[in-house]
Short mmCIF file of C-alpha atoms and ligand atoms in Angstrom, two decimals:
data_model
loop_
_atom_site.label_atom_id
_atom_site.label_comp_id
_atom_site.label_asym_id
_atom_site.label_seq_id
_atom_site.Cartn_x
_atom_site.Cartn_y
_atom_site.Cartn_z
CA MET V 1 -1.13 10.67 -27.02
CA ASN V 2 -0.31 10.35 -23.33
CA LYS V 3 -0.73 6.93 -21.79
CA PRO V 4 -3.17 6.87 -18.86
CA PRO V 5 -1.45 6.41 -15.50
CA ILE V 6 -1.23 3.01 -13.86
CA ARG V 7 -3.46 3.32 -10.83
CA VAL V 8 -2.38 1.55 -7.65
CA LEU V 9 -4.18 1.59 -4.30
CA PHE V 10 -2.94 0.03 -1.07
CA PHE V 11 -5.44 -0.84 1.62
CA CYS V 12 -5.58 -2.00 5.25
CA LEU V 13 -8.25 -1.76 7.94
CA GLY V 14 -7.93 1.79 9.24
CA ASN V 15 -5.81 3.49 6.55
CA ILE V 16 -3.75 5.11 9.30
CA CYS V 17 -0.87 2.67 9.96
CA ARG V 18 0.12 0.19 7.23
CA SER V 19 -1.37 1.40 3.95
CA PRO V 20 -0.19 5.04 4.36
CA LEU V 21 3.35 3.65 4.67
CA ALA V 22 2.80 1.39 1.66
CA GLU V 23 1.53 4.37 -0.36
CA ALA V 24 4.52 6.52 0.66
CA LEU V 25 7.20 3.86 0.16
CA PHE V 26 5.80 2.70 -3.18
CA ARG V 27 5.72 6.35 -4.33
CA HIS V 28 9.30 6.73 -3.11
CA HIS V 29 10.51 3.76 -5.19
CA VAL V 30 8.51 4.96 -8.20
CA ARG V 31 10.25 8.35 -7.96
CA GLN V 32 13.65 6.75 -7.47
CA ARG V 33 13.17 4.93 -10.77
CA GLY V 34 12.01 8.10 -12.54
CA LEU V 35 8.50 6.70 -13.05
CA ALA V 36 6.43 9.33 -11.21
CA ASP V 37 4.50 10.29 -14.36
CA GLU V 38 3.46 6.72 -15.03
CA PHE V 39 1.62 6.16 -11.74
CA GLU V 40 -1.26 7.36 -9.65
CA ILE V 41 -0.93 6.03 -6.10
CA ALA V 42 -3.39 6.07 -3.20
CA SER V 43 -4.43 4.20 -0.07
CA ALA V 44 -7.65 3.40 1.77
CA GLY V 45 -9.09 1.41 4.68
CA THR V 46 -11.83 -1.19 4.56
CA SER V 47 -13.33 0.41 7.69
CA GLY V 48 -14.56 3.95 8.12
CA TYR V 49 -13.15 4.19 11.67
CA HIS V 50 -10.57 6.86 10.91
CA VAL V 51 -11.84 8.63 7.80
CA GLY V 52 -10.32 12.10 7.47
CA GLU V 53 -7.58 11.45 10.01
CA PRO V 54 -3.83 11.76 9.38
CA PRO V 55 -1.62 8.66 9.70
CA ASP V 56 -0.89 7.22 13.14
CA PRO V 57 2.03 8.97 14.91
CA GLY V 58 3.97 5.67 14.80
CA SER V 59 3.83 5.61 10.99
CA VAL V 60 4.59 9.34 10.68
CA ARG V 61 7.60 8.88 12.94
CA VAL V 62 9.10 5.84 11.23
CA ALA V 63 8.74 7.43 7.76
CA ARG V 64 10.50 10.54 9.03
CA GLU V 65 13.26 8.64 10.83
CA ARG V 66 14.02 6.11 8.14
CA LEU V 67 13.50 8.11 4.95
CA GLN V 68 13.12 11.77 6.00
CA LEU V 69 9.66 11.52 4.48
CA ASP V 70 6.73 13.58 5.80
CA ILE V 71 3.51 11.57 5.43
CA SER V 72 1.47 13.69 7.87
CA ASP V 73 -0.59 15.30 5.09
CA GLN V 74 -2.20 12.00 4.08
CA ARG V 75 -5.87 11.59 5.10
CA ALA V 76 -7.69 8.31 5.65
CA GLN V 77 -10.48 7.30 3.31
CA GLN V 78 -12.73 4.25 3.19
CA LEU V 79 -12.44 1.72 0.38
CA ASP V 80 -15.61 1.63 -1.72
CA PRO V 81 -16.80 0.05 -4.99
CA SER V 82 -15.66 3.08 -7.01
CA HIS V 83 -12.05 2.30 -6.03
CA LEU V 84 -12.48 -1.25 -7.30
CA ARG V 85 -13.60 0.11 -10.67
CA ASP V 86 -11.03 2.90 -10.91
CA TYR V 87 -7.77 1.28 -9.76
CA ASP V 88 -5.74 -1.18 -11.83
CA TYR V 89 -4.13 -2.83 -8.79
CA LEU V 90 -5.61 -2.95 -5.28
CA VAL V 91 -3.17 -4.34 -2.74
CA ALA V 92 -4.28 -5.64 0.68
CA MET V 93 -2.00 -5.55 3.72
CA ASP V 94 -3.52 -8.72 5.20
CA ARG V 95 -5.92 -11.51 4.45
CA SER V 96 -8.77 -10.08 6.48
CA ASN V 97 -8.50 -6.83 4.48
CA LEU V 98 -8.71 -8.94 1.33
CA ARG V 99 -11.80 -10.79 2.58
CA ASN V 100 -13.46 -7.47 3.46
CA ALA V 101 -12.75 -6.06 0.00
CA GLU V 102 -14.12 -9.21 -1.61
CA GLN V 103 -17.52 -8.34 -0.12
CA LEU V 104 -17.76 -5.09 -2.09
CA ASP V 105 -19.68 -4.75 -5.37
CA GLY V 106 -17.46 -5.35 -8.35
CA ALA V 107 -14.85 -7.32 -6.40
CA SER V 108 -14.88 -10.24 -8.83
CA GLU V 109 -13.72 -7.98 -11.68
CA ALA V 110 -11.13 -6.09 -9.59
CA ALA V 111 -7.41 -6.89 -9.38
CA LEU V 112 -7.26 -7.60 -5.64
CA LEU V 113 -3.80 -8.67 -4.50
CA LEU V 114 -2.06 -9.55 -1.22
CA PHE V 115 1.04 -7.43 -0.57
CA ARG V 116 3.20 -10.15 0.94
CA ASP V 117 2.64 -12.41 -2.03
CA PHE V 118 5.50 -10.30 -3.41
CA GLU V 119 7.98 -11.39 -0.73
CA SER V 120 10.97 -13.06 -2.37
CA ASN V 121 11.54 -15.26 0.69
CA PRO V 122 9.18 -18.29 0.52
CA GLU V 123 9.14 -18.40 4.35
CA THR V 124 7.30 -15.10 4.59
CA ARG V 125 5.51 -15.08 1.24
CA GLY V 126 1.74 -14.86 1.63
CA ALA V 127 1.89 -13.68 5.26
CA ASP V 128 0.00 -10.73 6.69
CA VAL V 129 1.62 -7.35 7.25
CA PRO V 130 1.15 -7.33 11.05
CA ASP V 131 -1.17 -4.69 12.41
CA PRO V 132 0.97 -2.28 14.50
CA TRP V 133 -1.96 -0.22 15.80
CA GLY V 134 -1.52 0.43 19.53
CA GLY V 135 1.96 -1.09 19.46
CA GLY V 136 5.31 0.52 20.25
CA PRO V 137 7.95 1.88 17.86
CA SER V 138 9.40 -1.59 17.17
CA HIS V 139 6.06 -2.68 15.67
CA PHE V 140 6.18 0.23 13.23
CA GLU V 141 9.84 -0.50 12.44
CA ASP V 142 8.92 -4.08 11.54
CA VAL V 143 6.06 -2.89 9.33
CA TYR V 144 8.38 -0.39 7.65
CA ASP V 145 10.89 -3.12 6.72
CA ILE V 146 8.22 -5.44 5.34
CA VAL V 147 6.45 -2.69 3.42
CA ASP V 148 9.67 -1.31 1.98
CA ARG V 149 10.85 -4.58 0.47
CA CYS V 150 7.38 -5.56 -0.76
CA ALA V 151 6.92 -2.11 -2.36
CA GLU V 152 10.07 -2.63 -4.42
CA ALA V 153 9.18 -6.18 -5.37
CA PHE V 154 5.65 -5.14 -6.29
CA LEU V 155 7.04 -2.31 -8.44
CA ASP V 156 9.24 -4.86 -10.25
CA TYR V 157 6.13 -6.96 -10.88
CA VAL V 158 3.98 -4.07 -12.16
CA SER V 159 6.80 -2.69 -14.32
CA GLN V 160 7.28 -6.02 -15.99
CA ARG V 161 3.56 -6.57 -16.46
CA GLU V 162 3.02 -3.10 -17.85
CA GLY V 163 6.07 -3.24 -20.11
CA ILE V 164 7.90 -0.36 -18.40
CA ASP V 165 11.61 -0.38 -19.24
CA PRO V 166 13.88 -0.82 -16.23
P1 4NP M 1 -4.17 -0.07 9.95
O1 4NP M 1 -4.18 -0.22 11.56
O2 4NP M 1 -5.27 -1.01 9.44
O3 4NP M 1 -2.83 -0.53 9.55
O4 4NP M 1 -4.45 1.38 9.64
C1 4NP M 1 -5.35 -0.10 12.31
C2 4NP M 1 -5.84 1.15 12.63
C3 4NP M 1 -6.99 1.28 13.38
C4 4NP M 1 -7.66 0.15 13.79
C5 4NP M 1 -7.18 -1.10 13.48
C6 4NP M 1 -6.02 -1.22 12.73
N1 4NP M 1 -8.85 0.28 14.56
O5 4NP M 1 -9.42 -0.76 14.96
O6 4NP M 1 -9.34 1.41 14.79
#
């Protein structure tokens, strides 16, 4: 019998800057480790401001430049109570995203996590992934670096918790 996939959803406010990068970079690390069949990966925004839109050009550009990855086919969706029921891990980019998600029905039973709790450096652990919306390329570069290392660390955590062999 096939094991059901481990379902992971990353979320921010708009689902156009930070969480699309988190989705793409986590998927990248999952593939690198040969674990693509074990996971189902998505992203969402706590707001409905950008539903149906592709990622911000800043995120599309940094994914292309740094990893030759095309994320332009992603489309923003709004986080809703069905996501809280359906996903095994729901990972917020910042504390205000987390507070917004905690208002949704079913939040108390959901595995709501903060992405930067997975930073290995205690100095940055628990911080927000800064919102780069409206910022220049350097803001998206900074987000890329943070998201990339947290995606790997979070994959280590999930793999260990789920008993996936390294
Ligand atoms: P994100 O960035 O939450 O990382 O997708 C933002 C995108 C849009 C807005 C705010 C943040 N907005 O206010 O429309």
